[in-house]
PDB file of C-alpha atoms in Angstrom:
ATOM      1  CA  MET A   1     146.913  18.344  28.155  1.00  0.00           C
ATOM      2  CA  PRO A   2     146.088  21.758  26.950  1.00  0.00           C
ATOM      3  CA  ALA A   3     142.556  20.558  26.399  1.00  0.00           C
ATOM      4  CA  LYS A   4     142.293  19.509  30.058  1.00  0.00           C
ATOM      5  CA  LYS A   5     143.555  22.918  31.148  1.00  0.00           C
ATOM      6  CA  LYS A   6     140.844  24.675  29.007  1.00  0.00           C
ATOM      7  CA  ALA A   7     138.153  22.473  30.685  1.00  0.00           C
ATOM      8  CA  LYS A   8     139.452  23.253  34.059  1.00  0.00           C
ATOM      9  CA  LYS A   9     139.341  26.934  33.154  1.00  0.00           C
ATOM     10  CA  LYS A  10     135.793  26.570  31.979  1.00  0.00           C
ATOM     11  CA  VAL A  11     134.787  24.756  35.131  1.00  0.00           C
ATOM     12  CA  ALA A  12     136.463  27.385  37.137  1.00  0.00           C
ATOM     13  CA  LYS A  13     134.508  30.085  35.281  1.00  0.00           C
ATOM     14  CA  LYS A  14     131.258  28.288  35.879  1.00  0.00           C
ATOM     15  CA  LYS A  15     131.852  28.111  39.630  1.00  0.00           C
ATOM     16  CA  THR A  16     132.844  31.817  39.865  1.00  0.00           C
ATOM     17  CA  ALA A  17     129.629  32.590  37.801  1.00  0.00           C
ATOM     18  CA  LYS A  18     127.559  30.717  40.318  1.00  0.00           C
ATOM     19  CA  LYS A  19     129.171  32.413  43.216  1.00  0.00           C
ATOM     20  CA  LYS A  20     128.413  35.858  41.663  1.00  0.00           C
ATOM     21  CA  VAL A  21     124.844  34.734  41.235  1.00  0.00           C
ATOM     22  CA  ALA A  22     124.623  33.681  44.877  1.00  0.00           C
ATOM     23  CA  LYS A  23     126.026  37.044  45.955  1.00  0.00           C
ATOM     24  CA  LYS A  24     123.498  38.875  43.937  1.00  0.00           C
ATOM     25  CA  LYS A  25     120.581  36.946  45.561  1.00  0.00           C
ATOM     26  CA  VAL A  26     121.840  37.725  49.065  1.00  0.00           C
ATOM     27  CA  ALA A  27     122.076  41.382  48.018  1.00  0.00           C
ATOM     28  CA  LYS A  28     118.555  41.372  46.710  1.00  0.00           C
ATOM     29  CA  LYS A  29     117.214  39.963  49.881  1.00  0.00           C
ATOM     30  CA  LYS A  30     118.808  42.719  51.928  1.00  0.00           C
ATOM     31  CA  THR A  31     117.317  45.471  49.682  1.00  0.00           C
ATOM     32  CA  ALA A  32     113.915  43.816  49.726  1.00  0.00           C
ATOM     33  CA  LYS A  33     113.408  44.729  53.429  1.00  0.00           C
ATOM     34  CA  LYS A  34     110.414  47.054  53.967  1.00  0.00           C
ATOM     35  CA  LYS A  35     111.028  50.378  55.472  1.00  0.00           C
ATOM     36  CA  VAL A  36     108.720  51.323  58.271  1.00  0.00           C
ATOM     37  CA  ALA A  37     107.952  54.876  58.488  1.00  0.00           C
ATOM     38  CA  LYS A  38     108.192  56.517  61.876  1.00  0.00           C
ATOM     39  CA  LYS A  39     104.978  57.809  63.367  1.00  0.00           C
ATOM     40  CA  LYS A  40     104.988  61.303  64.258  1.00  0.00           C
ATOM     41  CA  VAL A  41     103.761  61.977  67.808  1.00  0.00           C
ATOM     42  CA  ALA A  42     101.600  65.058  68.161  1.00  0.00           C
ATOM     43  CA  LYS A  43     102.652  67.120  71.080  1.00  0.00           C
ATOM     44  CA  LYS A  44      99.891  68.009  73.469  1.00  0.00           C
ATOM     45  CA  LYS A  45      99.362  71.641  74.228  1.00  0.00           C
ATOM     46  CA  THR A  46      99.718  72.447  77.923  1.00  0.00           C
ATOM     47  CA  ALA A  47      96.926  74.586  79.154  1.00  0.00           C
ATOM     48  CA  LYS A  48      98.055  77.709  80.880  1.00  0.00           C
ATOM     49  CA  LYS A  49      97.091  77.660  84.514  1.00  0.00           C
ATOM     50  CA  LYS A  50      94.970  80.549  85.519  1.00  0.00           C
ATOM     51  CA  VAL A  51      95.626  82.138  88.772  1.00  0.00           C
ATOM     52  CA  ALA A  52      92.710  81.459  91.098  1.00  0.00           C
ATOM     53  CA  LYS A  53      91.197  84.396  92.597  1.00  0.00           C
ATOM     54  CA  LYS A  54      90.225  84.300  96.324  1.00  0.00           C
ATOM     55  CA  LYS A  55      86.573  83.614  96.495  1.00  0.00           C
ATOM     56  CA  ALA A  56      84.487  85.547  98.881  1.00  0.00           C
ATOM     57  CA  LYS A  57      82.596  83.266 101.379  1.00  0.00           C
ATOM     58  CA  ARG A  58      79.098  82.503 100.032  1.00  0.00           C
ATOM     59  CA  LYS A  59      76.421  84.544 101.736  1.00  0.00           C
ATOM     60  CA  PRO A  60      73.146  82.688 102.596  1.00  0.00           C
ATOM     61  CA  ASN A  61      70.002  84.134 100.898  1.00  0.00           C
ATOM     62  CA  ALA A  62      68.144  86.143 103.441  1.00  0.00           C
ATOM     63  CA  ALA A  63      64.778  85.085 102.245  1.00  0.00           C
ATOM     64  CA  PHE A  64      65.521  81.461 103.076  1.00  0.00           C
ATOM     65  CA  MET A  65      66.972  82.292 106.365  1.00  0.00           C
ATOM     66  CA  ARG A  66      64.141  84.570 107.617  1.00  0.00           C
ATOM     67  CA  PRO A  67      62.031  82.872 110.300  1.00  0.00           C
ATOM     68  CA  MET A  68      58.439  82.137 109.134  1.00  0.00           C
ATOM     69  CA  THR A  69      55.374  81.404 111.053  1.00  0.00           C
ATOM     70  CA  VAL A  70      54.148  77.859 110.792  1.00  0.00           C
ATOM     71  CA  SER A  71      50.471  76.776 110.398  1.00  0.00           C
ATOM     72  CA  ALA A  72      48.822  74.647 113.042  1.00  0.00           C
ATOM     73  CA  ALA A  73      48.733  71.626 110.575  1.00  0.00           C
ATOM     74  CA  LEU A  74      52.453  71.964 109.859  1.00  0.00           C
ATOM     75  CA  GLY A  75      53.195  72.760 113.342  1.00  0.00           C
ATOM     76  CA  ALA A  76      51.988  69.149 114.411  1.00  0.00           C
ATOM     77  CA  VAL A  77      54.893  67.880 112.268  1.00  0.00           C
ATOM     78  CA  VAL A  78      57.821  70.215 112.653  1.00  0.00           C
ATOM     79  CA  GLY A  79      56.940  72.237 115.847  1.00  0.00           C
ATOM     80  CA  ASN A  80      55.046  75.607 116.400  1.00  0.00           C
ATOM     81  CA  LYS A  81      58.099  77.876 116.806  1.00  0.00           C
ATOM     82  CA  PRO A  82      58.913  80.234 113.792  1.00  0.00           C
ATOM     83  CA  MET A  83      61.796  78.817 111.612  1.00  0.00           C
ATOM     84  CA  PRO A  84      63.372  79.305 108.288  1.00  0.00           C
ATOM     85  CA  ARG A  85      62.188  77.359 105.205  1.00  0.00           C
ATOM     86  CA  THR A  86      65.368  75.326 105.178  1.00  0.00           C
ATOM     87  CA  GLN A  87      64.754  74.099 108.655  1.00  0.00           C
ATOM     88  CA  VAL A  88      61.049  73.300 107.983  1.00  0.00           C
ATOM     89  CA  THR A  89      62.107  71.134 104.991  1.00  0.00           C
ATOM     90  CA  LYS A  90      64.881  69.451 107.172  1.00  0.00           C
ATOM     91  CA  LYS A  91      62.347  68.582 109.865  1.00  0.00           C
ATOM     92  CA  ILE A  92      59.825  67.201 107.518  1.00  0.00           C
ATOM     93  CA  TRP A  93      62.454  64.941 106.023  1.00  0.00           C
ATOM     94  CA  ASP A  94      63.477  63.830 109.596  1.00  0.00           C
ATOM     95  CA  TYR A  95      59.803  63.129 110.263  1.00  0.00           C
ATOM     96  CA  ILE A  96      59.454  61.159 107.063  1.00  0.00           C
ATOM     97  CA  LYS A  97      62.495  59.006 107.683  1.00  0.00           C
ATOM     98  CA  LYS A  98      61.711  58.411 111.328  1.00  0.00           C
ATOM     99  CA  ASN A  99      58.240  57.017 110.531  1.00  0.00           C
ATOM    100  CA  GLY A 100      59.382  55.232 107.290  1.00  0.00           C
ATOM    101  CA  LEU A 101      56.960  57.049 105.037  1.00  0.00           C
ATOM    102  CA  GLN A 102      59.190  57.045 101.943  1.00  0.00           C
ATOM    103  CA  ASP A 103      57.882  54.539  99.398  1.00  0.00           C
ATOM    104  CA  LYS A 104      59.821  51.422  99.217  1.00  0.00           C
ATOM    105  CA  VAL A 105      59.586  50.858  95.393  1.00  0.00           C
ATOM    106  CA  ASN A 106      59.570  54.496  94.087  1.00  0.00           C
ATOM    107  CA  ARG A 107      61.744  56.444  96.550  1.00  0.00           C
ATOM    108  CA  ARG A 108      60.624  59.841  95.049  1.00  0.00           C
ATOM    109  CA  MET A 109      57.084  59.244  96.461  1.00  0.00           C
ATOM    110  CA  ILE A 110      56.112  59.929 100.081  1.00  0.00           C
ATOM    111  CA  ASN A 111      53.184  57.983 101.719  1.00  0.00           C
ATOM    112  CA  ALA A 112      51.398  60.509 103.927  1.00  0.00           C
ATOM    113  CA  ASP A 113      50.261  59.512 107.430  1.00  0.00           C
ATOM    114  CA  ALA A 114      47.463  61.368 109.285  1.00  0.00           C
ATOM    115  CA  ALA A 115      49.630  64.268 110.293  1.00  0.00           C
ATOM    116  CA  LEU A 116      51.096  64.733 106.772  1.00  0.00           C
ATOM    117  CA  LYS A 117      47.701  64.349 104.950  1.00  0.00           C
ATOM    118  CA  ALA A 118      46.659  67.568 106.600  1.00  0.00           C
ATOM    119  CA  VAL A 119      49.752  69.346 105.379  1.00  0.00           C
ATOM    120  CA  PHE A 120      49.430  67.756 101.779  1.00  0.00           C
ATOM    121  CA  GLY A 121      45.857  68.804 101.318  1.00  0.00           C
ATOM    122  CA  GLY A 122      44.360  65.292 101.875  1.00  0.00           C
ATOM    123  CA  LYS A 123      46.655  63.566  99.310  1.00  0.00           C
ATOM    124  CA  SER A 124      47.905  60.137 100.494  1.00  0.00           C
ATOM    125  CA  LYS A 125      50.821  59.986  98.095  1.00  0.00           C
ATOM    126  CA  VAL A 126      52.998  62.983  97.134  1.00  0.00           C
ATOM    127  CA  SER A 127      56.279  63.239  95.206  1.00  0.00           C
ATOM    128  CA  MET A 128      59.226  64.889  96.969  1.00  0.00           C
ATOM    129  CA  PHE A 129      59.142  67.772  94.400  1.00  0.00           C
ATOM    130  CA  GLU A 130      55.423  68.394  95.047  1.00  0.00           C
ATOM    131  CA  MET A 131      55.902  68.308  98.765  1.00  0.00           C
ATOM    132  CA  THR A 132      57.822  71.538  98.904  1.00  0.00           C
ATOM    133  CA  LYS A 133      55.051  73.337  97.025  1.00  0.00           C
ATOM    134  CA  LEU A 134      52.391  72.029  99.280  1.00  0.00           C
ATOM    135  CA  VAL A 135      54.397  72.969 102.504  1.00  0.00           C
ATOM    136  CA  SER A 136      54.973  76.532 101.365  1.00  0.00           C
ATOM    137  CA  LYS A 137      51.259  77.123 101.559  1.00  0.00           C
ATOM    138  CA  HIS A 138      51.519  76.495 105.297  1.00  0.00           C
ATOM    139  CA  LEU A 139      54.270  79.069 105.835  1.00  0.00           C
ATOM    140  CA  SER A 140      53.680  82.806 106.124  1.00  0.00           C
TER     141      SER A 140
END
């Protein structure tokens, strides 16, 4: 019988040895987890608010507001009364839109009719930027 006891003890030792191995594997799995580094969030600097100064009301330029005499050719389009440059430009645009003289494809171009040809120096097509230059010749 003593031989059987020794055999049982050996078997028992083997089982405990297996249990220890199993515990070690579990422990290894837990330590094998990757550690994720936390990202640092950059703090945004808040801009200091500037105290807004009270703005003075914008004064119109006296040169633009001075009534100018209109030539006879330009007077046929906008009227013969003296008026500021701003009003002359406004009335020319009203005339162009009323008569549909703006080019359909290239909206920057203006197709002149008989009254505007006299103002534009005989040109049948004028760009809107060139128009102001040509109109200023008719103001004095």
